[in-house]
Coordinates of C-alpha atoms in Angstrom, one line a residue:
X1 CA 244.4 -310.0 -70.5
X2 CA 244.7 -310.9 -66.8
X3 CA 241.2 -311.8 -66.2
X4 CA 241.7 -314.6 -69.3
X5 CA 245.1 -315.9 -67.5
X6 CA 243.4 -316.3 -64.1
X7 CA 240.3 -318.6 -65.5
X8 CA 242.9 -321.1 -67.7
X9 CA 244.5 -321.9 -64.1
X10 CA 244.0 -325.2 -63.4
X11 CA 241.4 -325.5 -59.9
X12 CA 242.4 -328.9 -57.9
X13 CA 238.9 -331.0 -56.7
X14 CA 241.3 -332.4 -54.0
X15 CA 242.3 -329.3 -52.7
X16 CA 238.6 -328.1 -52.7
X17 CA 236.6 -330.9 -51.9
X18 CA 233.0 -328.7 -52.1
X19 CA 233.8 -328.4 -55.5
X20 CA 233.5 -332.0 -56.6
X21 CA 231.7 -332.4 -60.1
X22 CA 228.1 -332.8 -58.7
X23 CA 227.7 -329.3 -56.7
X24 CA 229.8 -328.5 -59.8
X25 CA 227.0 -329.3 -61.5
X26 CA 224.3 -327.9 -59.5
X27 CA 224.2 -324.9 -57.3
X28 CA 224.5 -325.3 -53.3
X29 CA 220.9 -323.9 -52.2
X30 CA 220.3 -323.2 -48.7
X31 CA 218.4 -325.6 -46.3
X32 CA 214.6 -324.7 -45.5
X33 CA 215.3 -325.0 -42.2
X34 CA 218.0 -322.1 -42.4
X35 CA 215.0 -319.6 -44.4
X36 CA 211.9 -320.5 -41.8
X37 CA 210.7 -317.7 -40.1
X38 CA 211.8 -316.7 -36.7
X39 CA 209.9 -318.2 -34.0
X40 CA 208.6 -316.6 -31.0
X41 CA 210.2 -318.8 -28.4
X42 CA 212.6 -317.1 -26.4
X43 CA 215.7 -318.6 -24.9
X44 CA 216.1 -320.2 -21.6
X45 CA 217.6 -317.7 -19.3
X46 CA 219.6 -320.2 -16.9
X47 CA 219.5 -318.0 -14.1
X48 CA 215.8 -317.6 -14.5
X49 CA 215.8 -321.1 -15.1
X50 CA 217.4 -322.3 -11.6
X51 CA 216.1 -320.0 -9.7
X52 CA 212.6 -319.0 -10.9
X53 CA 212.1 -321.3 -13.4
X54 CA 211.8 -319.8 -17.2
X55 CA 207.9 -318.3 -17.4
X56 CA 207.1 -319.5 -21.2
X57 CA 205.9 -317.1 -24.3
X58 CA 202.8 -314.3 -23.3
X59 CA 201.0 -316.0 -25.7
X60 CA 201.1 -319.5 -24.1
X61 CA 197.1 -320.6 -22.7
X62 CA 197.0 -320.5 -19.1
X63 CA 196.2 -323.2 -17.4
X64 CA 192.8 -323.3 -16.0
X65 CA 192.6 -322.2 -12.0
X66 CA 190.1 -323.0 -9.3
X67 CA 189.1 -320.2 -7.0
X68 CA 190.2 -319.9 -3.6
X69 CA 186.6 -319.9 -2.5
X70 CA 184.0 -321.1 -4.4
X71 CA 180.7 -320.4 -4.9
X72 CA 178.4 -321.5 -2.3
X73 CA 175.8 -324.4 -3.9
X74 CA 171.8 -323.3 -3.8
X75 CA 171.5 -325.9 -0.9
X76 CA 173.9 -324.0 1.4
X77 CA 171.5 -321.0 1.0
X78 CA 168.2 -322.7 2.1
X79 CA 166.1 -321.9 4.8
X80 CA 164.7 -324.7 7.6
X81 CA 161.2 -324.1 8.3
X82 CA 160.7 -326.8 11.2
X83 CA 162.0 -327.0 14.6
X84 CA 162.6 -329.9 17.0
X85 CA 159.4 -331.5 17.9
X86 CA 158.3 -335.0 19.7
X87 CA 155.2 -335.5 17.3
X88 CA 156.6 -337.1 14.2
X89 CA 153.4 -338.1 13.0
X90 CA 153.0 -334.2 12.0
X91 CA 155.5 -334.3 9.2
X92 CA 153.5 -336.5 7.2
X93 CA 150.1 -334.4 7.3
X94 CA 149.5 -332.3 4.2
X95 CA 148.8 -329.0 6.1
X96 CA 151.6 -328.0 8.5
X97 CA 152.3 -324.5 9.7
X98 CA 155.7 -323.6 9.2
X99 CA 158.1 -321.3 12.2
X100 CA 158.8 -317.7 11.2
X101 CA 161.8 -316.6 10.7
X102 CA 162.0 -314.9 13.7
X103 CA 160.9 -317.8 15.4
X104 CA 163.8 -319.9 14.3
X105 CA 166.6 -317.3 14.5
X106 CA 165.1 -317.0 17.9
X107 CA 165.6 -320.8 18.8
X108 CA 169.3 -320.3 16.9
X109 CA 169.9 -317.9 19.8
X110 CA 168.4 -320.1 22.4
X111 CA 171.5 -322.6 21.6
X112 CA 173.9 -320.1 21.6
X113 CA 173.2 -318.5 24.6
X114 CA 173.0 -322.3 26.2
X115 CA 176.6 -322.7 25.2
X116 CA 177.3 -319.5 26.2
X117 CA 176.3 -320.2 30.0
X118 CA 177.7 -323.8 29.4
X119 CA 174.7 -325.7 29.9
X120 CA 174.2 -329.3 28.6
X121 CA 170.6 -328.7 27.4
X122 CA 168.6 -326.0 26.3
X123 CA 166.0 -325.0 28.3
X124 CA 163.1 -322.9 28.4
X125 CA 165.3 -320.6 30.3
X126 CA 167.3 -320.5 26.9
X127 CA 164.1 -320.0 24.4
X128 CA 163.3 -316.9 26.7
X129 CA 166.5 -315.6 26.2
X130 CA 167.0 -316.1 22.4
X131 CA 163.7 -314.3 21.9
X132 CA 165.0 -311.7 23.6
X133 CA 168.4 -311.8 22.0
X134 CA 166.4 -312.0 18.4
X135 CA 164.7 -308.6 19.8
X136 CA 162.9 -307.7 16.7
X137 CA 159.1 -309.7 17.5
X138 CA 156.4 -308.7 18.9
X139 CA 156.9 -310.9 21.7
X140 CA 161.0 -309.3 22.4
X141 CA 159.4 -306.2 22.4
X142 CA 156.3 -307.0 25.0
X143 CA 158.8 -308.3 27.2
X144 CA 160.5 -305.3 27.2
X145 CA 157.8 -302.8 27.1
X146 CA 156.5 -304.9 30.7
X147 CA 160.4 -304.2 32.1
X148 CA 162.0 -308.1 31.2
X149 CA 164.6 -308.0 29.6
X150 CA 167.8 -309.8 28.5
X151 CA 169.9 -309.2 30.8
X152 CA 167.4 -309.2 34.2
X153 CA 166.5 -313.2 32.7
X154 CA 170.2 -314.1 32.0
X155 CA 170.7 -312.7 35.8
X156 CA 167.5 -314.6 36.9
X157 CA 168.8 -318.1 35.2
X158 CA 172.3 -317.8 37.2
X159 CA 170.1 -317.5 40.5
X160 CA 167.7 -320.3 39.7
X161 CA 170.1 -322.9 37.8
X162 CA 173.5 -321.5 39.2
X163 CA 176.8 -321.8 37.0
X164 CA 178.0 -324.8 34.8
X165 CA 181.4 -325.8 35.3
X166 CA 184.3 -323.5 34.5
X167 CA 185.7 -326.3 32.2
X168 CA 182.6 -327.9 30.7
X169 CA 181.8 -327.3 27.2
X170 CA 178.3 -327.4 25.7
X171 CA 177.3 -329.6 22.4
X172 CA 177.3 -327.4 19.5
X173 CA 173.5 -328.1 19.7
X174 CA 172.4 -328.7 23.3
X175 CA 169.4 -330.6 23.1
X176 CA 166.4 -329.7 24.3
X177 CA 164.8 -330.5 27.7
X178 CA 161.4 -332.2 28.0
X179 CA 160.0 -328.6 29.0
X180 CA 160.9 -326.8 26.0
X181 CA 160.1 -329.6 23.7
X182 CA 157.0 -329.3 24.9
X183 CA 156.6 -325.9 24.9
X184 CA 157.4 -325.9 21.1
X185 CA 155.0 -328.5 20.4
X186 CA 152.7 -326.4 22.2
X187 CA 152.7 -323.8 20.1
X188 CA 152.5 -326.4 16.6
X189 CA 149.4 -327.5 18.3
X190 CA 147.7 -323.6 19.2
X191 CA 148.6 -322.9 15.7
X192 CA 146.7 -325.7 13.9
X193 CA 144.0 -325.2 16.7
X194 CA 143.5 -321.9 15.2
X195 CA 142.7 -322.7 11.7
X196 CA 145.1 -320.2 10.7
X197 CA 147.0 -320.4 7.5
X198 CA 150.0 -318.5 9.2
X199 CA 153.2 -319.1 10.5
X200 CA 154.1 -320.2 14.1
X201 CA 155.5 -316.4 15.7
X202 CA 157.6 -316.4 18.7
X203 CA 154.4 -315.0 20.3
X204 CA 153.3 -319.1 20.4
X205 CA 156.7 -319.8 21.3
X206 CA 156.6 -317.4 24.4
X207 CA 153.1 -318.5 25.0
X208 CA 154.4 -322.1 25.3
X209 CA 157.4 -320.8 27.4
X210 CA 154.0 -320.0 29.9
X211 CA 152.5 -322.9 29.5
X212 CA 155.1 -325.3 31.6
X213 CA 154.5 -324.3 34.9
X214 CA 157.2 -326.3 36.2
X215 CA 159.8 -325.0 33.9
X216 CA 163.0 -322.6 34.6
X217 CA 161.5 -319.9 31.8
X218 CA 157.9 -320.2 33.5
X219 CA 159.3 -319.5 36.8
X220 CA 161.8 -316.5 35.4
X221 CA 158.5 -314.6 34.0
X222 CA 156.7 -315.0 37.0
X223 CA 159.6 -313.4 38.9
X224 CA 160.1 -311.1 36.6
X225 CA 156.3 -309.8 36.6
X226 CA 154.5 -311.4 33.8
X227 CA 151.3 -313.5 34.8
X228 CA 148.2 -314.9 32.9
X229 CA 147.1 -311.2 32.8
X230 CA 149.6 -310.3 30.1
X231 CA 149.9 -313.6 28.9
X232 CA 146.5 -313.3 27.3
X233 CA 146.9 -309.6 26.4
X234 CA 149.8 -311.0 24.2
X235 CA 147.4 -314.2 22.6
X236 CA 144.5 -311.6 22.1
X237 CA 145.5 -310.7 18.8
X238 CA 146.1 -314.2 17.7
X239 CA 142.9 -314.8 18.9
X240 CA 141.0 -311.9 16.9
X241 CA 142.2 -313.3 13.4
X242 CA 141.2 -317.3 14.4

């Protein structure tokens, strides 16, 4: 009996106004916006925000990085197989010897220890000592077998060409005097004498070193105790495979 007296009360549209006759009508569905799944963004934290700035969702692409330190291109990796000469004209021959490796980690040394005793040039002074710096050829290790070594020729250069200035600073690549540009030439032209399909050894450099009487490296050996004696015990083996 109550529940039939509570639904003949009169309802008021005014009173309700989300009652008019059209939602009357129809039924007030939810929005699609309000039944969409739940998204995995997360919510600005606005302390993270101001201080360390809000890192976005794990699953967000990184952006792509550079290393710190790349990878070397094949062109940084090559090997020089020429050194310094005054004879141009042999680069454009078909049949050129090339310089050991020995031979040219031994000039690399012959710069160094230039700059190292603060000279302007490199010598033949200096070729002696970068072969004997190298210390692995044939030619390092006559010398020292016969009692020259590197540190009796460093001593012997000081005597002969005294000290550079406290406050002068070599090129990083202290050309080379007339001397020892011709001592390495030297040795280009005993190995194409020879017939030899080899490399040019530090033996031809040494040999060349000898060969400029006049030079700071010539005169070192001699003081030191090598002559033309040893100087063709250390070509007789050359001179046995030509």
């Amino acid at each position: 009996m109550t529940t039939l007296i509570l639904s003949a009360l009169p309802i008021s549209t005014s009173t309700y106004p989300s009652l008019s006759k059209s939602s009357a009508k129809s039924p007030i569905l939810p929005s699609i916006s309000s039944l969409s799944l739940p998204s995995n963004r997360r919510k600005a934290n606005p302390l993270a925000s101001s201080l360390l700035g809000d890192p976005g969702p794990l699953s967000s692409p990184r952006a792509p990085t550079t290393p710190l330190y790349p990878r070397p291109s094949p062109r940084s990796t090559a090997v020089f197989f020429s050194l310094p000469t005054a004879k141009p004209e042999r680069a454009s021959t078909e049949k050129i010897s090339r310089w050991s490796a020995r031979a040219i980690k031994s000039f690399n040394m012959a710069e160094l220890e230039a700059r190292k005793l603060k000279y302007p040039n490199t010598g033949t002074e200096a070729l002696l000592m970068g072969i004997l710096v190298e210390g692995t050829s044939k030619a390092a290790n006559f010398l020292r077998a016969n009692g020259i070594t590197l540190f009796k020729v460093r001593e012997e250069t000081v005597k002969l060409l005294g000290k550079s200035d406290l406050y002068f600073f070599s090129p990083e690549h202290p050309p080379l005097t007339e001397p020892a540009q011709r001592a390495l030439d030297w040795a280009v032209d005993e190995k194409l004498k020879s017939g030899d399909d080899g490399e040019i050894t530090t033996t031809h450099l040494l040999l060349g070193i000898w060969s400029e009487k006049d030079s700071a490296g010539h005169k070192i050996l001699a003081s030191l105790g090598f002559d033309d004696d040893k100087a063709n015990e250390l070509a007789k083996p050359m001179r046995m495979r030509s």
